[in-house]
mmCIF file of C-alpha atoms in Angstrom:
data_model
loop_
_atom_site.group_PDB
_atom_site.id
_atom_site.type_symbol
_atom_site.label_atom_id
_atom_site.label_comp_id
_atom_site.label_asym_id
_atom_site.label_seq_id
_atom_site.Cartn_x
_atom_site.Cartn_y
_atom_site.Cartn_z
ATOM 1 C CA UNK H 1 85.361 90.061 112.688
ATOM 2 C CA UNK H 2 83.080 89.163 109.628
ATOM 3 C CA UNK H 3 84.632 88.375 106.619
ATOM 4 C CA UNK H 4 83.341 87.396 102.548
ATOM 5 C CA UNK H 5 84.571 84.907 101.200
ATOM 6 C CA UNK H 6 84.099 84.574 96.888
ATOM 7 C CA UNK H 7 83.493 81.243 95.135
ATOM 8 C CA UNK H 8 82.439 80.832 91.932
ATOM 9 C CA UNK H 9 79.052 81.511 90.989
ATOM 10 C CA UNK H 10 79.625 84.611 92.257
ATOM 11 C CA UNK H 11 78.267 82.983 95.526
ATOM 12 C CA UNK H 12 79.439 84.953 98.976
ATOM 13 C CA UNK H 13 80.132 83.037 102.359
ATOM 14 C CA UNK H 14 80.488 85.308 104.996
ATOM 15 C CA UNK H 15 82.522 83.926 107.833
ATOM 16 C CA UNK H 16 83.919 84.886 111.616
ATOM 17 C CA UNK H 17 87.645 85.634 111.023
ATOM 18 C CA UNK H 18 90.330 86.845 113.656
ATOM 19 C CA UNK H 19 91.660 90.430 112.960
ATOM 20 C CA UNK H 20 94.817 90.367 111.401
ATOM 21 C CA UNK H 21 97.918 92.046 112.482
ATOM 22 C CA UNK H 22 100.198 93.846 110.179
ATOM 23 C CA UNK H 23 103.866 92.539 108.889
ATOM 24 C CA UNK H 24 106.406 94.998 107.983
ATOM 25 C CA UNK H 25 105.305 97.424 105.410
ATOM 26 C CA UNK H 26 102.029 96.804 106.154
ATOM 27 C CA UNK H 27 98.937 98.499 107.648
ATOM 28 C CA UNK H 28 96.162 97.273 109.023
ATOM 29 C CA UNK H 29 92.770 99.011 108.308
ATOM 30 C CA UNK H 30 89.332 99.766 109.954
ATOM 31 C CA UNK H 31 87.044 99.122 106.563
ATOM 32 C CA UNK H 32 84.728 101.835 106.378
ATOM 33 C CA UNK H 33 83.747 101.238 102.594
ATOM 34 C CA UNK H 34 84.713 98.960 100.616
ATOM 35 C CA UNK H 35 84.800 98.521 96.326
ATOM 36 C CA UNK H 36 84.014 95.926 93.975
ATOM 37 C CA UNK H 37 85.880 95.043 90.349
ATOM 38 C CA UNK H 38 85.031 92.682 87.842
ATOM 39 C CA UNK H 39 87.815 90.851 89.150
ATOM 40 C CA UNK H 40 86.311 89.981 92.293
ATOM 41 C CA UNK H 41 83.780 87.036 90.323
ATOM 42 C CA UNK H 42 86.180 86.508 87.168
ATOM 43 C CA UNK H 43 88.908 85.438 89.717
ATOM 44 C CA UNK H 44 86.929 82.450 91.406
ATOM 45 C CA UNK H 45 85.836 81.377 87.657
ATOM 46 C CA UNK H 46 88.788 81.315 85.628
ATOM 47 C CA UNK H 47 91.360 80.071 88.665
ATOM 48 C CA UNK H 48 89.548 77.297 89.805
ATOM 49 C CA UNK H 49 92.668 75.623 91.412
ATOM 50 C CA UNK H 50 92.930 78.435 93.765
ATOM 51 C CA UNK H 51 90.903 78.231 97.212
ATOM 52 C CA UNK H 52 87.850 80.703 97.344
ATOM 53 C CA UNK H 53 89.196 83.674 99.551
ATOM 54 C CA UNK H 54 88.316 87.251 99.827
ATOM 55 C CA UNK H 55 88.567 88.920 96.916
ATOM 56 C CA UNK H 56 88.149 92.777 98.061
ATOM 57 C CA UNK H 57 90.806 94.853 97.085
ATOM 58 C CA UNK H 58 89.628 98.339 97.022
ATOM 59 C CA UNK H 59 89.809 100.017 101.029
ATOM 60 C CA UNK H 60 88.866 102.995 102.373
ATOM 61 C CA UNK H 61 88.983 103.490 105.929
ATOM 62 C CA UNK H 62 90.734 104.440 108.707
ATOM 63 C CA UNK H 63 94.726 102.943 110.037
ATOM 64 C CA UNK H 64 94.081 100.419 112.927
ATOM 65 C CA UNK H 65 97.759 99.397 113.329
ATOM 66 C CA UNK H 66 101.151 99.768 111.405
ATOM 67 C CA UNK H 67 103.602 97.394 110.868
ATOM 68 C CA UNK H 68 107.752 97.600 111.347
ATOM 69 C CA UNK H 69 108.930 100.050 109.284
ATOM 70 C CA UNK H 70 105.769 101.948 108.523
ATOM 71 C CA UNK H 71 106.509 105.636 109.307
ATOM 72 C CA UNK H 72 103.847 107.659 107.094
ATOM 73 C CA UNK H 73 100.763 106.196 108.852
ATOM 74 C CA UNK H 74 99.412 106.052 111.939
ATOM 75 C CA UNK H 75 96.100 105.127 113.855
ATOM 76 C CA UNK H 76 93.384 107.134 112.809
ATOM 77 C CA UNK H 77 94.428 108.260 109.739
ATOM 78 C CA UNK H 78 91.788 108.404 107.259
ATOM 79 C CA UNK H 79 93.030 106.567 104.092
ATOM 80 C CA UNK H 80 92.135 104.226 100.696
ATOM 81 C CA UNK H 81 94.365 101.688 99.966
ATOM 82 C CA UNK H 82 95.061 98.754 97.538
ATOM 83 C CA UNK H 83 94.978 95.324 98.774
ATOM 84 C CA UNK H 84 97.594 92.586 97.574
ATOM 85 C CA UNK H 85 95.642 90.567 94.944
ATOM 86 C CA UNK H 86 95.023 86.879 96.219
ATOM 87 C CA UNK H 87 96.615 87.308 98.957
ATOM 88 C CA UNK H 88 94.996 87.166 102.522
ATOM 89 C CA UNK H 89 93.233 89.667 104.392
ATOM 90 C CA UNK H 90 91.237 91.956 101.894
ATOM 91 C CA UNK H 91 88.950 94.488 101.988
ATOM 92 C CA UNK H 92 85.766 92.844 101.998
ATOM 93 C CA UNK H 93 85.894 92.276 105.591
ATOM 94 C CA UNK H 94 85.815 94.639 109.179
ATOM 95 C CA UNK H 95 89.740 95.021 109.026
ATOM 96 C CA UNK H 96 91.752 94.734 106.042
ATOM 97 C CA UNK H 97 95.524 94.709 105.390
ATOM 98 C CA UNK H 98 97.705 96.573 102.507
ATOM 99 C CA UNK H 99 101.422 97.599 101.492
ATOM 100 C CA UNK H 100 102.074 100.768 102.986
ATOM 101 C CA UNK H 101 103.111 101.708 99.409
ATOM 102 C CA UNK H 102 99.820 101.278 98.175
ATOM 103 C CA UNK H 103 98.285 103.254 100.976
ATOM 104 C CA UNK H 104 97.411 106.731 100.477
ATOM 105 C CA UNK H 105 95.691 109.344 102.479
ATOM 106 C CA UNK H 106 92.201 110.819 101.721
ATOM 107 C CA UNK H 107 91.593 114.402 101.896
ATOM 108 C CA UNK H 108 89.319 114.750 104.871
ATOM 109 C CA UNK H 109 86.680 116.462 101.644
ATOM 110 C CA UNK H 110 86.614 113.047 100.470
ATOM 111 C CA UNK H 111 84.539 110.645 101.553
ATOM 112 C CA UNK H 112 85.297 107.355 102.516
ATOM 113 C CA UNK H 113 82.526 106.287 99.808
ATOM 114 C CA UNK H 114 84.948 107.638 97.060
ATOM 115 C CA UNK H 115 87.856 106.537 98.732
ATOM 116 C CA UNK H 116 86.361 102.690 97.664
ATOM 117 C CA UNK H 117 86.180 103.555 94.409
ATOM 118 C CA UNK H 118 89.908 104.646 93.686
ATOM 119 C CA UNK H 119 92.779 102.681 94.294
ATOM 120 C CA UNK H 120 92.748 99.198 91.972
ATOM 121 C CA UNK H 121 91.136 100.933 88.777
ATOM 122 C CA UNK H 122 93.426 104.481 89.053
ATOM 123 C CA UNK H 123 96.618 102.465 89.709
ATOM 124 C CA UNK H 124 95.631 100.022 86.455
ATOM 125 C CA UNK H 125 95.570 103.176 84.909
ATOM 126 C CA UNK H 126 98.517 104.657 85.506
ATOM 127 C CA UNK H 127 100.245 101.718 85.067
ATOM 128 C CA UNK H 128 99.001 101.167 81.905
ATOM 129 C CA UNK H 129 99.899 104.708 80.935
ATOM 130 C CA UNK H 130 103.108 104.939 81.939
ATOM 131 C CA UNK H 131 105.161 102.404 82.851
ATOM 132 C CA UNK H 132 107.778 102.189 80.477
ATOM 133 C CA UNK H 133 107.123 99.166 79.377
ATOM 134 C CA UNK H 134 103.173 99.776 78.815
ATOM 135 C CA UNK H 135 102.332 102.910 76.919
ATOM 136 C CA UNK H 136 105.038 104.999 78.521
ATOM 137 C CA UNK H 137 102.908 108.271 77.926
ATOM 138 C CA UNK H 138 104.205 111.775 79.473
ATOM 139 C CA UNK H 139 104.215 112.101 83.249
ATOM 140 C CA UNK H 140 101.592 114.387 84.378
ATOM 141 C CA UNK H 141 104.226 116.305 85.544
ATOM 142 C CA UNK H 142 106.278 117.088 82.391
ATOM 143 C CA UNK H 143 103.007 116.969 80.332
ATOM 144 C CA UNK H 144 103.068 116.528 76.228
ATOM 145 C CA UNK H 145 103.697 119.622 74.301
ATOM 146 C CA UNK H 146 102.990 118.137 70.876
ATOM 147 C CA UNK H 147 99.129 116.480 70.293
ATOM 148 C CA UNK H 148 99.398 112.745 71.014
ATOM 149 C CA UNK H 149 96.483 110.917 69.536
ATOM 150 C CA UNK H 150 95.365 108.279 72.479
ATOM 151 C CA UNK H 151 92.112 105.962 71.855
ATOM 152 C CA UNK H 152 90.814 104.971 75.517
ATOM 153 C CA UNK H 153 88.451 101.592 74.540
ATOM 154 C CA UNK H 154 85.991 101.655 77.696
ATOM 155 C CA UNK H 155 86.035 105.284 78.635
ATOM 156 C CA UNK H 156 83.332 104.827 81.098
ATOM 157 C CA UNK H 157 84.836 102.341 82.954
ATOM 158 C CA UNK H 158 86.267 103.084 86.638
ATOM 159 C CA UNK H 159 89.814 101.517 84.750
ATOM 160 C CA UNK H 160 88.680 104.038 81.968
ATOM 161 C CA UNK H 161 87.622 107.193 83.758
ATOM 162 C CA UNK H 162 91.159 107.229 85.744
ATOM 163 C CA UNK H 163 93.036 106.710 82.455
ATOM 164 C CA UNK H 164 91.372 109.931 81.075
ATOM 165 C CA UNK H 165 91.740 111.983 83.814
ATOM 166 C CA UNK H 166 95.549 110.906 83.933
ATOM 167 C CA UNK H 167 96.118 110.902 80.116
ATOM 168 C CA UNK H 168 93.952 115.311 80.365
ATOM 169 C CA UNK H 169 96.557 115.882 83.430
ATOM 170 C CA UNK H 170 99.289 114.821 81.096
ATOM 171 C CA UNK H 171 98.322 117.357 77.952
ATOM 172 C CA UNK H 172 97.318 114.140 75.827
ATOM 173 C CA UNK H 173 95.296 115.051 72.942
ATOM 174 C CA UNK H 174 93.043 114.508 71.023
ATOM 175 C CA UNK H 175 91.411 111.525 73.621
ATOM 176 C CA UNK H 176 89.218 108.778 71.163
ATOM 177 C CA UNK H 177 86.899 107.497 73.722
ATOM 178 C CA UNK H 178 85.044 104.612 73.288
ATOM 179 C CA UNK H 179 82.108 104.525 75.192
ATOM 180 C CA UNK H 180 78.436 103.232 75.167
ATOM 181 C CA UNK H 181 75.226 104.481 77.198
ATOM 182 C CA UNK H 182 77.264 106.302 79.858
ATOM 183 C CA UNK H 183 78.312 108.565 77.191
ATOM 184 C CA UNK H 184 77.501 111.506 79.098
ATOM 185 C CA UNK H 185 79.752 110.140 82.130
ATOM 186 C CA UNK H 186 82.751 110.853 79.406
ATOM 187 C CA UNK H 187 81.463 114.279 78.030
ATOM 188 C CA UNK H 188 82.005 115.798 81.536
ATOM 189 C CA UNK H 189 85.582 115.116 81.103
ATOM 190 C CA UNK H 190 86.757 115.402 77.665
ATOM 191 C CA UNK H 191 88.213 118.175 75.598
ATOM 192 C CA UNK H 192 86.457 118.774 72.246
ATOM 193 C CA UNK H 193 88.514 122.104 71.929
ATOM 194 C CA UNK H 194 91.146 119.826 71.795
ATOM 195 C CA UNK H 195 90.081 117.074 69.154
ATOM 196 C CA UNK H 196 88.835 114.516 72.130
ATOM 197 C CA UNK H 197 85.601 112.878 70.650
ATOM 198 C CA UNK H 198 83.651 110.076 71.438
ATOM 199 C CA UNK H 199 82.887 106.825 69.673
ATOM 200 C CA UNK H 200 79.559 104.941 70.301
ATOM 201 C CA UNK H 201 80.577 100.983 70.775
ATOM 202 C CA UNK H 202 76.646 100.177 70.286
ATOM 203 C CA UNK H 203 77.144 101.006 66.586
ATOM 204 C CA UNK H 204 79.209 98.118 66.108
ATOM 205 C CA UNK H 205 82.846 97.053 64.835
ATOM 206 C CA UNK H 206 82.626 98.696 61.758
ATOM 207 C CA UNK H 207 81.642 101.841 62.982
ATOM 208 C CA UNK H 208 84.240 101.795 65.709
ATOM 209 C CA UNK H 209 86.705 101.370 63.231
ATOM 210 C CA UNK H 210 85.548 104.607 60.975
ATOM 211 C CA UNK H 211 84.873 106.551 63.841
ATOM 212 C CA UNK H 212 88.591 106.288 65.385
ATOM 213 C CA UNK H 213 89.870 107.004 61.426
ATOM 214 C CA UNK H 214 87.135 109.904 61.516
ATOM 215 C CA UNK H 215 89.005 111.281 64.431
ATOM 216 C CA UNK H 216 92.181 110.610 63.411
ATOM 217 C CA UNK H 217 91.957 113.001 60.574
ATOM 218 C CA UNK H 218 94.873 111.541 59.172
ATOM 219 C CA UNK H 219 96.890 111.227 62.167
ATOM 220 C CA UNK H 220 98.826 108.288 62.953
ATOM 221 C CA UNK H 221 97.468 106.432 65.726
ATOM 222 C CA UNK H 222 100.548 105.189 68.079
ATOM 223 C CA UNK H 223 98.452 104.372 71.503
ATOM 224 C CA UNK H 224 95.661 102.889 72.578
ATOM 225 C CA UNK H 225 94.556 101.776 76.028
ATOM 226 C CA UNK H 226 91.848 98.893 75.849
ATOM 227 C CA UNK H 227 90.410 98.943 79.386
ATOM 228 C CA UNK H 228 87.964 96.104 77.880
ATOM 229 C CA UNK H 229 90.091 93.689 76.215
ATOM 230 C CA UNK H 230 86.986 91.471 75.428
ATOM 231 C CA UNK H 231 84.286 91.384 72.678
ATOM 232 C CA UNK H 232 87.186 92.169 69.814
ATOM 233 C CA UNK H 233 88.035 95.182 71.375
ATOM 234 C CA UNK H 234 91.601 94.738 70.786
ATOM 235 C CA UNK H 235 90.968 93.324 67.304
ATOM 236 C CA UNK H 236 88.972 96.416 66.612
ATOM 237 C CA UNK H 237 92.200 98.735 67.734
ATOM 238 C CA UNK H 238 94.633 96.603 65.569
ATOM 239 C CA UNK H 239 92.726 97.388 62.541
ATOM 240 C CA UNK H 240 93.658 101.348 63.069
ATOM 241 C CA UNK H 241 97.556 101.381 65.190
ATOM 242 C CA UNK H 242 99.999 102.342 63.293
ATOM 243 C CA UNK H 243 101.034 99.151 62.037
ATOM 244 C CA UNK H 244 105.007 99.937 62.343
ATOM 245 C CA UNK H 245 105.065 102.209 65.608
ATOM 246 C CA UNK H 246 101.309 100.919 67.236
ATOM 247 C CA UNK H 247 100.952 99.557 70.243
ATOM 248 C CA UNK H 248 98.026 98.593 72.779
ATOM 249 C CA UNK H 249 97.704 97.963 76.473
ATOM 250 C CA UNK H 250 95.011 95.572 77.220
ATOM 251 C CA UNK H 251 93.596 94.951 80.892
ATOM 252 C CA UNK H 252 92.795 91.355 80.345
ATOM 253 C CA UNK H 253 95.121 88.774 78.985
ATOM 254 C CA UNK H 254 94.023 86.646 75.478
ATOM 255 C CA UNK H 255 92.241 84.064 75.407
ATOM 256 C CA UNK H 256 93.710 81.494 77.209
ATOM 257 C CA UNK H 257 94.395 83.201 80.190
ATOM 258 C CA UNK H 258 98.610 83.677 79.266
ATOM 259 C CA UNK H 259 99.558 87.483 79.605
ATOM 260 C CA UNK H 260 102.841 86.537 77.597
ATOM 261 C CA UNK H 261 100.836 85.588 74.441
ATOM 262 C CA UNK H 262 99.716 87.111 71.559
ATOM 263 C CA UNK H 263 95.982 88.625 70.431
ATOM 264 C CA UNK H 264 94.958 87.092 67.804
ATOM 265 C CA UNK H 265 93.276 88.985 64.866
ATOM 266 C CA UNK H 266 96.041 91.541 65.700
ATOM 267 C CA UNK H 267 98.974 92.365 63.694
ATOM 268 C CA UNK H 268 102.092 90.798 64.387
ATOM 269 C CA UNK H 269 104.131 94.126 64.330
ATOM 270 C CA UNK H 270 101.952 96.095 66.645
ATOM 271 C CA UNK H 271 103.074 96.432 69.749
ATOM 272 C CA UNK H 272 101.088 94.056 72.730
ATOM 273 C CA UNK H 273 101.370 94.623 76.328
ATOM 274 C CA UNK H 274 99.507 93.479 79.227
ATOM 275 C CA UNK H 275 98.669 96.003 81.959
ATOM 276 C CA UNK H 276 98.405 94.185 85.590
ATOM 277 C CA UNK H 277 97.708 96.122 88.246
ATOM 278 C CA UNK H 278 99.153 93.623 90.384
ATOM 279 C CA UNK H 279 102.859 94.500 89.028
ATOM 280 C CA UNK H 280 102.325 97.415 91.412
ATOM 281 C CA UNK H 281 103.449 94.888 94.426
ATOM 282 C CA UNK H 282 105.982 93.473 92.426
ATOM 283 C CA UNK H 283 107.715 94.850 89.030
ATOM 284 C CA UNK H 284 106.573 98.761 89.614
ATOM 285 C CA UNK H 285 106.689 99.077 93.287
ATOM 286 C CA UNK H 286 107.800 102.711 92.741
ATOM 287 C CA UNK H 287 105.135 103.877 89.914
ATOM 288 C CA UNK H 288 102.574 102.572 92.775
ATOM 289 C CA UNK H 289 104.355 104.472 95.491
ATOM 290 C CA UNK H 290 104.194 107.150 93.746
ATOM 291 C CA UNK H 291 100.828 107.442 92.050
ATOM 292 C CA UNK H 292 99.490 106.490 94.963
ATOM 293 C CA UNK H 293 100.752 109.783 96.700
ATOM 294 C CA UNK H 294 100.070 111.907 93.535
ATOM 295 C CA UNK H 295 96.288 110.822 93.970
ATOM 296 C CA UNK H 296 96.001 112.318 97.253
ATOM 297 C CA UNK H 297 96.893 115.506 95.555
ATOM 298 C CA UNK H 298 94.970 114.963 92.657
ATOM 299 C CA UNK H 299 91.606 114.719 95.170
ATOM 300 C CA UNK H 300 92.685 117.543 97.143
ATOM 301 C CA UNK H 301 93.373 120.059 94.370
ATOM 302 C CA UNK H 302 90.347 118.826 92.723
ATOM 303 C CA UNK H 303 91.274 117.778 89.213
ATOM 304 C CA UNK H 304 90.981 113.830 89.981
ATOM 305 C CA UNK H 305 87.452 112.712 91.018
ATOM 306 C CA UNK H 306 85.994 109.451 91.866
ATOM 307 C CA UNK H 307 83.933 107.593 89.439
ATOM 308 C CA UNK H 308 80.321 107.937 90.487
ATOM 309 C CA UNK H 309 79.472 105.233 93.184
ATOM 310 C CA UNK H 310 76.773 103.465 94.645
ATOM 311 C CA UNK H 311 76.142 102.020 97.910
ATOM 312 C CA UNK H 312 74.842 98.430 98.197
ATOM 313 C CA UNK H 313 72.859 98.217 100.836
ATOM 314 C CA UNK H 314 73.701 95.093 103.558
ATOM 315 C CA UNK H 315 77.306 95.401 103.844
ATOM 316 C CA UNK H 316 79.207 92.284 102.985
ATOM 317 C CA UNK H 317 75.662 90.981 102.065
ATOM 318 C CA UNK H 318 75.396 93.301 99.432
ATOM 319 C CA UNK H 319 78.269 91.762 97.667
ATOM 320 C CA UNK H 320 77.090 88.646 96.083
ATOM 321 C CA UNK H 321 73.959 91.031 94.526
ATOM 322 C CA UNK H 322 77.036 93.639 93.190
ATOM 323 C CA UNK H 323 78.923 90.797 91.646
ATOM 324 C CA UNK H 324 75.788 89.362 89.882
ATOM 325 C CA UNK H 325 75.381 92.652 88.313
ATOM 326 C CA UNK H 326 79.087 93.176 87.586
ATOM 327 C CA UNK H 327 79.233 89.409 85.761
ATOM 328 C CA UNK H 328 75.663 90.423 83.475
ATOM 329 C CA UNK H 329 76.618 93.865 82.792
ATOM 330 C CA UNK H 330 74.220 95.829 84.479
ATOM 331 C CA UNK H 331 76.466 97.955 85.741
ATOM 332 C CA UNK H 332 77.469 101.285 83.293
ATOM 333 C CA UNK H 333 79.707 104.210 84.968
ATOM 334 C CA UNK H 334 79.303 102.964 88.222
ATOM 335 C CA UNK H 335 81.423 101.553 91.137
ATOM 336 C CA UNK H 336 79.403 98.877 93.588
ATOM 337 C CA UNK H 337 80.856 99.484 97.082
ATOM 338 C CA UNK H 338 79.631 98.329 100.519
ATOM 339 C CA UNK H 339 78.948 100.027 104.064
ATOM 340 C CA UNK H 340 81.245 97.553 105.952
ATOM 341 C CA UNK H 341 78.999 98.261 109.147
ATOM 342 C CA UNK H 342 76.271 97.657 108.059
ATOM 343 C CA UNK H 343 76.689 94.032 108.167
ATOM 344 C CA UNK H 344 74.225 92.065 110.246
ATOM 345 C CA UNK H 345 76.438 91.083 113.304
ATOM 346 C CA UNK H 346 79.471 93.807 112.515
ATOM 347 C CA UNK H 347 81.280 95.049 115.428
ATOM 348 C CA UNK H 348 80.267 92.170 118.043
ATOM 349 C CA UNK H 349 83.821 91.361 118.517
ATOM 350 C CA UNK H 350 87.607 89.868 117.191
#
């Protein structure tokens, strides 16, 4: 099978690889589509004593094989699923492999295209969101029934977009989004009835700042979820937490790279967390089973929705060209995924 393979740069090797087979837990996946994150060219850059390896995490596809133990699954189901970070055999490749926990079926009304876009950005947001020891907002399912002020830094992000969706399903109001030119992207969702507003980044720090106090109204601000963590985003939010009972999720650690350590330009007493999606395989195994069941139903009853994709043309050729965009910002409310047959040479064999 072919197979792309991320060094630093971004620069893309694509390869001949033999199809994996699944170990217990796992499935095995036909690629249909696969997505892109940030991730996928920060990864190569910043961990430079790791090996280049495949870096695709986001699948959406159909089940090729199931491993012991694997009873929800079987061949042919369609499905999107989230590969192990830095581990072998992801999604940017013919066949793929994932945790049957972080599998999850697609409603056959949503296509495979969408499918790529979901699962590493929607479970960063729930984890972010809920787990305890993040944000630990209301469950969708026993929603808030007293206004919680929530400032989402990056609304238009796909991180972003899934944390607002979550955070309307779970009665959280009134939503401070922080968003730039895709500002529209955000409208579609929010609740102005509500209090939700948005807050134009391109205005700079100082009008962040008043803005979120504008929307406050005088309402202590407990949470915020910073899917940018760069640029003094998170300095930004410390300036308006509640400076007892504050405390902010960020998606990327401080400078330095340790997700233990502190922000600096942040007050001490506000409360820091670091929101890795990856605890999903590890520390939350259950929030990721979960979610990533309750996203199924989200698709199929309509109220969760893909952010808006686009399909680079090539197949794993396209990547290197998505990555490039994704490292200069070009990209704004988007999601770069990838036709996985339409790679020159796809299909010719193991």
């Amino acid at each position: 099978m072919k197979e792309a393979i991320v060094h630093a740069g971004p620069r893309v090797e694509i390869i001949d690889s033999p199809i994996p087979q699944p170990q217990a837990g796992q499935v095995v996946i036909k690629v249909a589509f696969s997505g892109s994150n940030p991730k996928d060219w920060k990864v190569p850059e910043w961990m430079t004593q790791t090996p280049p390896l495949n870096q695709g995490d986001d699948i959406a596809g159909t089940i090729h094989a199931v491993g012991d133990g694997v009873t929800e699954f079987k061949p042919g189901d369609r499905v999107a699923a989230f590969h192990e970070m830095l581990s072998p055999h992801g999604s940017y490749a013919e066949y793929a492999v994932a945790w049957a926990h972080t599998t999850f079926f697609l409603p056959q009304k949503t296509s495979f295209e969408e499918g790529a876009a979901l699962p590493l950005a929607a479970l960063t947001a729930a984890v972010g969101l809920y787990a305890s020891n993040r944000l630990g907002l209301p469950q969708p399912w026993s929603p808030a029934t007293k206004p919680i002020p929530l400032v989402i830094y990056g609304a238009s992000s796909a991180v972003g977009t899934y944390t607002l969706q979550l955070a309307l399903r779970s009665n959280i109001h009134p939503l401070i989004c922080i968003a730039g030119r895709a500002q529209q992207h955000v409208e579609n969702m929010i609740d102005r009835s509500k209090g939700d507003t948005i807050v134009d980044y391109r205005k700079g720090d100082e009008a962040i700042v008043q803005g979120i106090k504008d929307a406050l109204n005088g309402k202590k601000l407990e949470y915020a979820y910073d899917a940018v963590s760069e640029k003094g985003s998170v300095q930004n939010l410390g300036r308006v937490l509640d400076a007892q009972s504050g405390t902010v999720t960020c998606v990327l650690p401080p400078p330095g790279g340790d997700w233990s350590a502190k922000w600096p330009g942040v007050p001490e007493s506000i409360g820091q967390t670091s929101t890795n999606v990856g605890d999903v395989h590890k520390s939350v195994k259950d929030l990721g089973y979960v979610y990533s069941r309750y996203f199924t139903r989200g698709l199929e009853e309509g109220w969760f929705k893909a952010q808006p994709q686009e399909v680079v043309p090539g197949g794993l050729n396209g990547i290197q060209s998505a990555l490039e965009r994704l490292k200069d910002g070009t990209a704004s409310a988007v999601k770069y995924v990838f036709k996985i047959s339409e790679t020159p040479g796809a299909g010719s064999g193991s």
